[in-house]
Amino acid sequence: MSGRAVETLRGGLYYAAFYLSMAVCGAAFFVPAALSAPLARRLSKAFFWWNEVLLRALCGLRVEVRGEVPAGPAMVAAKHQSMLDVFALYRALPRPRFVMKRELTRAPVFGWFALRVGTVPVDRGGGGAAMREMVARMTDGGAEFGQLVIYPQGTRVAPGAHKPYKIGAHALYEASGLACVPVAGDAGVFQPKGVRVRKGVAVIEFLPPIPPGLKREAFMARLEAEIEAASTRLAAEARPR
């Protein structure tokens, strides 16, 4: 059996176990999550930990977090290549609030829990009004949410592919008045779209913060340059790992 076939077989086993676990945990966690939003967040982190256990046991894939994870209030702008980098980022951050495309709120189990833990859905085709609503909702809640997480490209982007960085990242940066922590990653090398999962070590890397107060052009150029350079470096290192 070829290496690709083995990776597809392992991936199939993993996804079967993942969705079964989601159904079981969703039923078991529903009542406590409905009663307490902080408990819902802790249970979500527990499920994402279990996801990493499944990946390591069934696919030989583990996750490594590098860099300084923000402990206090910060905006986090992250590279998005795979569902793995979302789960790993949620686990790593103490009190995150994510932006999420509205279509995902309709996903069984996942959608309800995402809303319960404070995720803000956004209509990607809604233009300026949708962006202003997203910013207002993301910055509402005070100290309850310490890290405001946005994916500046607005969607999952495969390693080596290019999609423009959207100005919603600067709108959130400006409105929050927080430093922005860029996050690079290479999860798409190991868990791309589809069933196949590669063995190895997927990395999410927290980069040095961008201080508050930059104008749009300077901020967007710096954010894109730093995330893309670091993600390209991680992807190039991925095969030897």
PDB file of C-alpha atoms in Angstrom, residues 1-209:
ATOM      1  CA  MET A   1       0.000   0.000   0.000  1.00  0.00           C
ATOM      2  CA  SER A   2       1.399   3.406  -0.950  1.00  0.00           C
ATOM      3  CA  GLY A   3       2.172   6.082   1.596  1.00  0.00           C
ATOM      4  CA  ARG A   4      -0.671   8.238   0.300  1.00  0.00           C
ATOM      5  CA  ALA A   5      -3.121   5.330   0.632  1.00  0.00           C
ATOM      6  CA  VAL A   6      -1.985   4.719   4.206  1.00  0.00           C
ATOM      7  CA  GLU A   7      -2.459   8.413   5.036  1.00  0.00           C
ATOM      8  CA  THR A   8      -5.959   8.314   3.524  1.00  0.00           C
ATOM      9  CA  LEU A   9      -6.858   5.167   5.476  1.00  0.00           C
ATOM     10  CA  ARG A  10      -5.582   6.651   8.722  1.00  0.00           C
ATOM     11  CA  GLY A  11      -7.411   9.883   7.972  1.00  0.00           C
ATOM     12  CA  GLY A  12     -10.645   7.998   7.357  1.00  0.00           C
ATOM     13  CA  LEU A  13     -10.330   6.246  10.715  1.00  0.00           C
ATOM     14  CA  TYR A  14      -9.567   9.542  12.412  1.00  0.00           C
ATOM     15  CA  TYR A  15     -12.560  11.379  10.899  1.00  0.00           C
ATOM     16  CA  ALA A  16     -14.900   8.520  11.822  1.00  0.00           C
ATOM     17  CA  ALA A  17     -13.641   8.676  15.424  1.00  0.00           C
ATOM     18  CA  PHE A  18     -13.751  12.483  15.424  1.00  0.00           C
ATOM     19  CA  TYR A  19     -17.397  12.774  14.340  1.00  0.00           C
ATOM     20  CA  LEU A  20     -18.487   9.962  16.645  1.00  0.00           C
ATOM     21  CA  SER A  21     -16.706  11.721  19.530  1.00  0.00           C
ATOM     22  CA  MET A  22     -18.346  15.014  18.590  1.00  0.00           C
ATOM     23  CA  ALA A  23     -21.796  13.423  18.711  1.00  0.00           C
ATOM     24  CA  VAL A  24     -21.145  11.701  22.057  1.00  0.00           C
ATOM     25  CA  CYS A  25     -19.517  14.739  23.682  1.00  0.00           C
ATOM     26  CA  GLY A  26     -22.137  17.074  22.249  1.00  0.00           C
ATOM     27  CA  ALA A  27     -24.884  15.070  23.948  1.00  0.00           C
ATOM     28  CA  ALA A  28     -22.940  14.659  27.201  1.00  0.00           C
ATOM     29  CA  PHE A  29     -21.844  18.305  27.389  1.00  0.00           C
ATOM     30  CA  PHE A  30     -25.089  19.947  26.247  1.00  0.00           C
ATOM     31  CA  VAL A  31     -26.753  20.536  29.620  1.00  0.00           C
ATOM     32  CA  PRO A  32     -23.678  21.808  31.508  1.00  0.00           C
ATOM     33  CA  ALA A  33     -22.722  23.988  28.520  1.00  0.00           C
ATOM     34  CA  ALA A  34     -26.238  25.419  28.367  1.00  0.00           C
ATOM     35  CA  LEU A  35     -26.124  26.279  32.079  1.00  0.00           C
ATOM     36  CA  SER A  36     -22.679  27.935  32.076  1.00  0.00           C
ATOM     37  CA  ALA A  37     -20.793  29.674  29.268  1.00  0.00           C
ATOM     38  CA  PRO A  38     -17.422  29.446  31.128  1.00  0.00           C
ATOM     39  CA  LEU A  39     -18.006  25.721  31.571  1.00  0.00           C
ATOM     40  CA  ALA A  40     -18.872  25.455  27.873  1.00  0.00           C
ATOM     41  CA  ARG A  41     -15.478  26.967  27.054  1.00  0.00           C
ATOM     42  CA  ARG A  42     -13.653  24.512  29.334  1.00  0.00           C
ATOM     43  CA  LEU A  43     -15.541  21.573  27.839  1.00  0.00           C
ATOM     44  CA  SER A  44     -14.707  22.777  24.327  1.00  0.00           C
ATOM     45  CA  LYS A  45     -11.017  22.888  25.229  1.00  0.00           C
ATOM     46  CA  ALA A  46     -11.324  19.345  26.606  1.00  0.00           C
ATOM     47  CA  PHE A  47     -12.841  18.151  23.346  1.00  0.00           C
ATOM     48  CA  PHE A  48     -10.086  19.775  21.305  1.00  0.00           C
ATOM     49  CA  TRP A  49      -7.515  18.075  23.564  1.00  0.00           C
ATOM     50  CA  TRP A  50      -9.240  14.781  22.802  1.00  0.00           C
ATOM     51  CA  ASN A  51      -9.061  15.607  19.084  1.00  0.00           C
ATOM     52  CA  GLU A  52      -5.275  15.877  19.387  1.00  0.00           C
ATOM     53  CA  VAL A  53      -5.186  12.521  21.195  1.00  0.00           C
ATOM     54  CA  LEU A  54      -7.061  10.950  18.258  1.00  0.00           C
ATOM     55  CA  LEU A  55      -4.737  12.523  15.694  1.00  0.00           C
ATOM     56  CA  ARG A  56      -1.647  11.293  17.498  1.00  0.00           C
ATOM     57  CA  ALA A  57      -2.967   7.788  18.111  1.00  0.00           C
ATOM     58  CA  LEU A  58      -4.542   7.156  14.696  1.00  0.00           C
ATOM     59  CA  CYS A  59      -2.426   9.289  12.348  1.00  0.00           C
ATOM     60  CA  GLY A  60       0.888   9.921  14.098  1.00  0.00           C
ATOM     61  CA  LEU A  61       0.238  13.675  13.976  1.00  0.00           C
ATOM     62  CA  ARG A  62       0.899  15.886  16.966  1.00  0.00           C
ATOM     63  CA  VAL A  63       0.670  19.636  17.546  1.00  0.00           C
ATOM     64  CA  GLU A  64       3.410  21.984  18.727  1.00  0.00           C
ATOM     65  CA  VAL A  65       2.798  25.543  19.927  1.00  0.00           C
ATOM     66  CA  ARG A  66       5.715  27.955  19.605  1.00  0.00           C
ATOM     67  CA  GLY A  67       6.268  31.522  20.691  1.00  0.00           C
ATOM     68  CA  GLU A  68       4.783  33.563  23.500  1.00  0.00           C
ATOM     69  CA  VAL A  69       1.062  32.944  23.942  1.00  0.00           C
ATOM     70  CA  PRO A  70      -0.725  36.166  24.998  1.00  0.00           C
ATOM     71  CA  ALA A  71      -1.998  35.809  28.544  1.00  0.00           C
ATOM     72  CA  GLY A  72      -3.868  39.108  28.664  1.00  0.00           C
ATOM     73  CA  PRO A  73      -6.029  41.140  26.291  1.00  0.00           C
ATOM     74  CA  ALA A  74      -4.807  41.047  22.704  1.00  0.00           C
ATOM     75  CA  MET A  75      -5.999  40.796  19.157  1.00  0.00           C
ATOM     76  CA  VAL A  76      -4.815  37.619  17.430  1.00  0.00           C
ATOM     77  CA  ALA A  77      -4.628  37.423  13.617  1.00  0.00           C
ATOM     78  CA  ALA A  78      -3.946  33.872  12.480  1.00  0.00           C
ATOM     79  CA  LYS A  79      -3.144  31.873   9.386  1.00  0.00           C
ATOM     80  CA  HIS A  80      -5.921  29.372   8.624  1.00  0.00           C
ATOM     81  CA  GLN A  81      -5.066  26.250   6.616  1.00  0.00           C
ATOM     82  CA  SER A  82      -6.958  23.472   8.395  1.00  0.00           C
ATOM     83  CA  MET A  83      -9.526  22.843  11.096  1.00  0.00           C
ATOM     84  CA  LEU A  84      -6.585  21.655  13.195  1.00  0.00           C
ATOM     85  CA  ASP A  85      -5.114  25.144  13.528  1.00  0.00           C
ATOM     86  CA  VAL A  86      -8.482  26.443  14.777  1.00  0.00           C
ATOM     87  CA  PHE A  87      -8.724  23.783  17.469  1.00  0.00           C
ATOM     88  CA  ALA A  88      -5.068  24.176  18.481  1.00  0.00           C
ATOM     89  CA  LEU A  89      -5.377  27.953  18.710  1.00  0.00           C
ATOM     90  CA  TYR A  90      -8.528  27.700  20.846  1.00  0.00           C
ATOM     91  CA  ARG A  91      -6.740  25.324  23.221  1.00  0.00           C
ATOM     92  CA  ALA A  92      -3.625  27.504  23.443  1.00  0.00           C
ATOM     93  CA  LEU A  93      -5.328  30.808  24.266  1.00  0.00           C
ATOM     94  CA  PRO A  94      -6.639  31.445  27.804  1.00  0.00           C
ATOM     95  CA  ARG A  95      -9.904  33.256  26.921  1.00  0.00           C
ATOM     96  CA  PRO A  96     -10.440  33.460  23.153  1.00  0.00           C
ATOM     97  CA  ARG A  97     -13.324  34.876  21.132  1.00  0.00           C
ATOM     98  CA  PHE A  98     -13.283  33.920  17.451  1.00  0.00           C
ATOM     99  CA  VAL A  99     -14.750  35.374  14.284  1.00  0.00           C
ATOM    100  CA  MET A 100     -16.447  32.596  12.277  1.00  0.00           C
ATOM    101  CA  LYS A 101     -18.226  32.532   8.936  1.00  0.00           C
ATOM    102  CA  ARG A 102     -21.980  32.421   9.476  1.00  0.00           C
ATOM    103  CA  GLU A 103     -22.492  29.198   7.492  1.00  0.00           C
ATOM    104  CA  LEU A 104     -20.704  27.216  10.201  1.00  0.00           C
ATOM    105  CA  THR A 105     -23.343  28.111  12.782  1.00  0.00           C
ATOM    106  CA  ARG A 106     -25.639  25.685  10.942  1.00  0.00           C
ATOM    107  CA  ALA A 107     -23.251  22.751  11.465  1.00  0.00           C
ATOM    108  CA  PRO A 108     -24.743  20.141  13.840  1.00  0.00           C
ATOM    109  CA  VAL A 109     -23.320  20.283  17.387  1.00  0.00           C
ATOM    110  CA  PHE A 110     -20.323  22.415  16.373  1.00  0.00           C
ATOM    111  CA  GLY A 111     -22.430  25.447  15.445  1.00  0.00           C
ATOM    112  CA  TRP A 112     -24.338  25.566  18.725  1.00  0.00           C
ATOM    113  CA  PHE A 113     -21.222  25.154  20.841  1.00  0.00           C
ATOM    114  CA  ALA A 114     -19.382  27.815  18.813  1.00  0.00           C
ATOM    115  CA  LEU A 115     -22.115  30.347  19.544  1.00  0.00           C
ATOM    116  CA  ARG A 116     -22.295  29.258  23.180  1.00  0.00           C
ATOM    117  CA  VAL A 117     -18.602  29.962  23.781  1.00  0.00           C
ATOM    118  CA  GLY A 118     -18.910  33.476  22.355  1.00  0.00           C
ATOM    119  CA  THR A 119     -17.867  33.060  18.721  1.00  0.00           C
ATOM    120  CA  VAL A 120     -19.104  35.901  16.517  1.00  0.00           C
ATOM    121  CA  PRO A 121     -20.545  34.838  13.143  1.00  0.00           C
ATOM    122  CA  VAL A 122     -20.005  37.128  10.162  1.00  0.00           C
ATOM    123  CA  ASP A 123     -21.704  37.281   6.770  1.00  0.00           C
ATOM    124  CA  ARG A 124     -18.751  37.337   4.383  1.00  0.00           C
ATOM    125  CA  GLY A 125     -20.880  38.845   1.632  1.00  0.00           C
ATOM    126  CA  GLY A 126     -22.416  41.518   3.849  1.00  0.00           C
ATOM    127  CA  GLY A 127     -19.968  44.302   3.034  1.00  0.00           C
ATOM    128  CA  GLY A 128     -19.262  47.208   5.356  1.00  0.00           C
ATOM    129  CA  ALA A 129     -22.368  46.731   7.491  1.00  0.00           C
ATOM    130  CA  ALA A 130     -21.412  43.141   8.296  1.00  0.00           C
ATOM    131  CA  MET A 131     -17.868  44.217   9.124  1.00  0.00           C
ATOM    132  CA  ARG A 132     -19.062  46.956  11.495  1.00  0.00           C
ATOM    133  CA  GLU A 133     -21.417  44.524  13.221  1.00  0.00           C
ATOM    134  CA  MET A 134     -18.591  42.004  13.615  1.00  0.00           C
ATOM    135  CA  VAL A 135     -16.270  44.588  15.163  1.00  0.00           C
ATOM    136  CA  ALA A 136     -18.964  45.816  17.571  1.00  0.00           C
ATOM    137  CA  ARG A 137     -19.797  42.301  18.722  1.00  0.00           C
ATOM    138  CA  MET A 138     -16.166  41.203  19.009  1.00  0.00           C
ATOM    139  CA  THR A 139     -15.263  44.161  21.233  1.00  0.00           C
ATOM    140  CA  ASP A 140     -18.377  43.781  23.423  1.00  0.00           C
ATOM    141  CA  GLY A 141     -17.839  41.789  26.612  1.00  0.00           C
ATOM    142  CA  GLY A 142     -14.917  43.472  28.316  1.00  0.00           C
ATOM    143  CA  ALA A 143     -12.579  41.239  30.307  1.00  0.00           C
ATOM    144  CA  GLU A 144     -14.671  38.110  29.713  1.00  0.00           C
ATOM    145  CA  PHE A 145     -12.783  37.580  26.450  1.00  0.00           C
ATOM    146  CA  GLY A 146      -9.097  38.291  26.657  1.00  0.00           C
ATOM    147  CA  GLN A 147      -8.055  37.436  23.084  1.00  0.00           C
ATOM    148  CA  LEU A 148     -10.003  38.491  19.984  1.00  0.00           C
ATOM    149  CA  VAL A 149      -9.183  36.062  17.153  1.00  0.00           C
ATOM    150  CA  ILE A 150      -9.657  36.813  13.472  1.00  0.00           C
ATOM    151  CA  TYR A 151      -8.509  35.096  10.296  1.00  0.00           C
ATOM    152  CA  PRO A 152      -7.430  38.024   8.115  1.00  0.00           C
ATOM    153  CA  GLN A 153      -7.821  36.102   4.845  1.00  0.00           C
ATOM    154  CA  GLY A 154     -11.382  35.232   5.830  1.00  0.00           C
ATOM    155  CA  THR A 155     -11.193  31.563   4.903  1.00  0.00           C
ATOM    156  CA  ARG A 156      -8.998  28.465   4.851  1.00  0.00           C
ATOM    157  CA  VAL A 157      -6.059  28.856   2.455  1.00  0.00           C
ATOM    158  CA  ALA A 158      -3.896  25.905   1.396  1.00  0.00           C
ATOM    159  CA  PRO A 159      -0.118  26.112   1.842  1.00  0.00           C
ATOM    160  CA  GLY A 160       1.440  27.908  -1.108  1.00  0.00           C
ATOM    161  CA  ALA A 161      -1.858  29.438  -2.244  1.00  0.00           C
ATOM    162  CA  HIS A 162      -2.526  33.162  -1.981  1.00  0.00           C
ATOM    163  CA  LYS A 163      -5.643  35.049  -0.974  1.00  0.00           C
ATOM    164  CA  PRO A 164      -5.693  38.750  -0.091  1.00  0.00           C
ATOM    165  CA  TYR A 165      -5.762  39.915   3.506  1.00  0.00           C
ATOM    166  CA  LYS A 166      -9.036  41.688   4.274  1.00  0.00           C
ATOM    167  CA  ILE A 167      -9.398  45.082   5.957  1.00  0.00           C
ATOM    168  CA  GLY A 168     -11.651  43.628   8.656  1.00  0.00           C
ATOM    169  CA  ALA A 169      -8.449  42.756  10.501  1.00  0.00           C
ATOM    170  CA  HIS A 170      -7.467  46.415  10.669  1.00  0.00           C
ATOM    171  CA  ALA A 171     -11.003  47.453  11.642  1.00  0.00           C
ATOM    172  CA  LEU A 172     -10.848  45.135  14.661  1.00  0.00           C
ATOM    173  CA  TYR A 173      -7.281  46.224  15.485  1.00  0.00           C
ATOM    174  CA  GLU A 174      -8.270  49.902  15.385  1.00  0.00           C
ATOM    175  CA  ALA A 175     -11.533  49.524  17.321  1.00  0.00           C
ATOM    176  CA  SER A 176     -10.067  47.331  20.056  1.00  0.00           C
ATOM    177  CA  GLY A 177      -6.968  49.477  20.605  1.00  0.00           C
ATOM    178  CA  LEU A 178      -5.063  46.276  21.357  1.00  0.00           C
ATOM    179  CA  ALA A 179      -1.711  45.016  20.173  1.00  0.00           C
ATOM    180  CA  CYS A 180      -2.058  42.421  17.425  1.00  0.00           C
ATOM    181  CA  VAL A 181      -0.312  39.065  17.777  1.00  0.00           C
ATOM    182  CA  PRO A 182       0.209  37.412  14.362  1.00  0.00           C
ATOM    183  CA  VAL A 183       0.067  33.611  14.283  1.00  0.00           C
ATOM    184  CA  ALA A 184       1.667  31.498  11.552  1.00  0.00           C
ATOM    185  CA  GLY A 185       1.133  27.818  10.912  1.00  0.00           C
ATOM    186  CA  ASP A 186       1.646  24.802   8.680  1.00  0.00           C
ATOM    187  CA  ALA A 187      -1.339  22.626   9.641  1.00  0.00           C
ATOM    188  CA  GLY A 188      -2.489  22.466   6.021  1.00  0.00           C
ATOM    189  CA  VAL A 189       0.631  20.471   5.128  1.00  0.00           C
ATOM    190  CA  PHE A 190      -0.502  17.687   7.462  1.00  0.00           C
ATOM    191  CA  GLN A 191      -4.305  17.945   7.460  1.00  0.00           C
ATOM    192  CA  PRO A 192      -5.348  19.388   4.092  1.00  0.00           C
ATOM    193  CA  LYS A 193      -8.877  19.561   2.748  1.00  0.00           C
ATOM    194  CA  GLY A 194     -10.214  16.049   2.251  1.00  0.00           C
ATOM    195  CA  VAL A 195      -9.646  12.820   4.174  1.00  0.00           C
ATOM    196  CA  ARG A 196      -5.866  12.411   4.027  1.00  0.00           C
ATOM    197  CA  VAL A 197      -3.847  13.123   7.203  1.00  0.00           C
ATOM    198  CA  ARG A 198      -0.026  13.071   7.201  1.00  0.00           C
ATOM    199  CA  LYS A 199       2.199  11.929  10.036  1.00  0.00           C
ATOM    200  CA  GLY A 200       4.406  14.583  11.641  1.00  0.00           C
ATOM    201  CA  VAL A 201       4.360  17.693  13.819  1.00  0.00           C
ATOM    202  CA  ALA A 202       1.996  20.534  12.928  1.00  0.00           C
ATOM    203  CA  VAL A 203       3.065  23.903  14.329  1.00  0.00           C
ATOM    204  CA  ILE A 204       1.236  27.076  15.249  1.00  0.00           C
ATOM    205  CA  GLU A 205       3.667  29.869  16.048  1.00  0.00           C
ATOM    206  CA  PHE A 206       2.875  33.079  17.923  1.00  0.00           C
ATOM    207  CA  LEU A 207       4.954  35.918  16.466  1.00  0.00           C
ATOM    208  CA  PRO A 208       6.049  39.171  18.155  1.00  0.00           C
ATOM    209  CA  PRO A 209       3.136  41.586  18.722  1.00  0.00           C
TER     210      PRO A 209
END
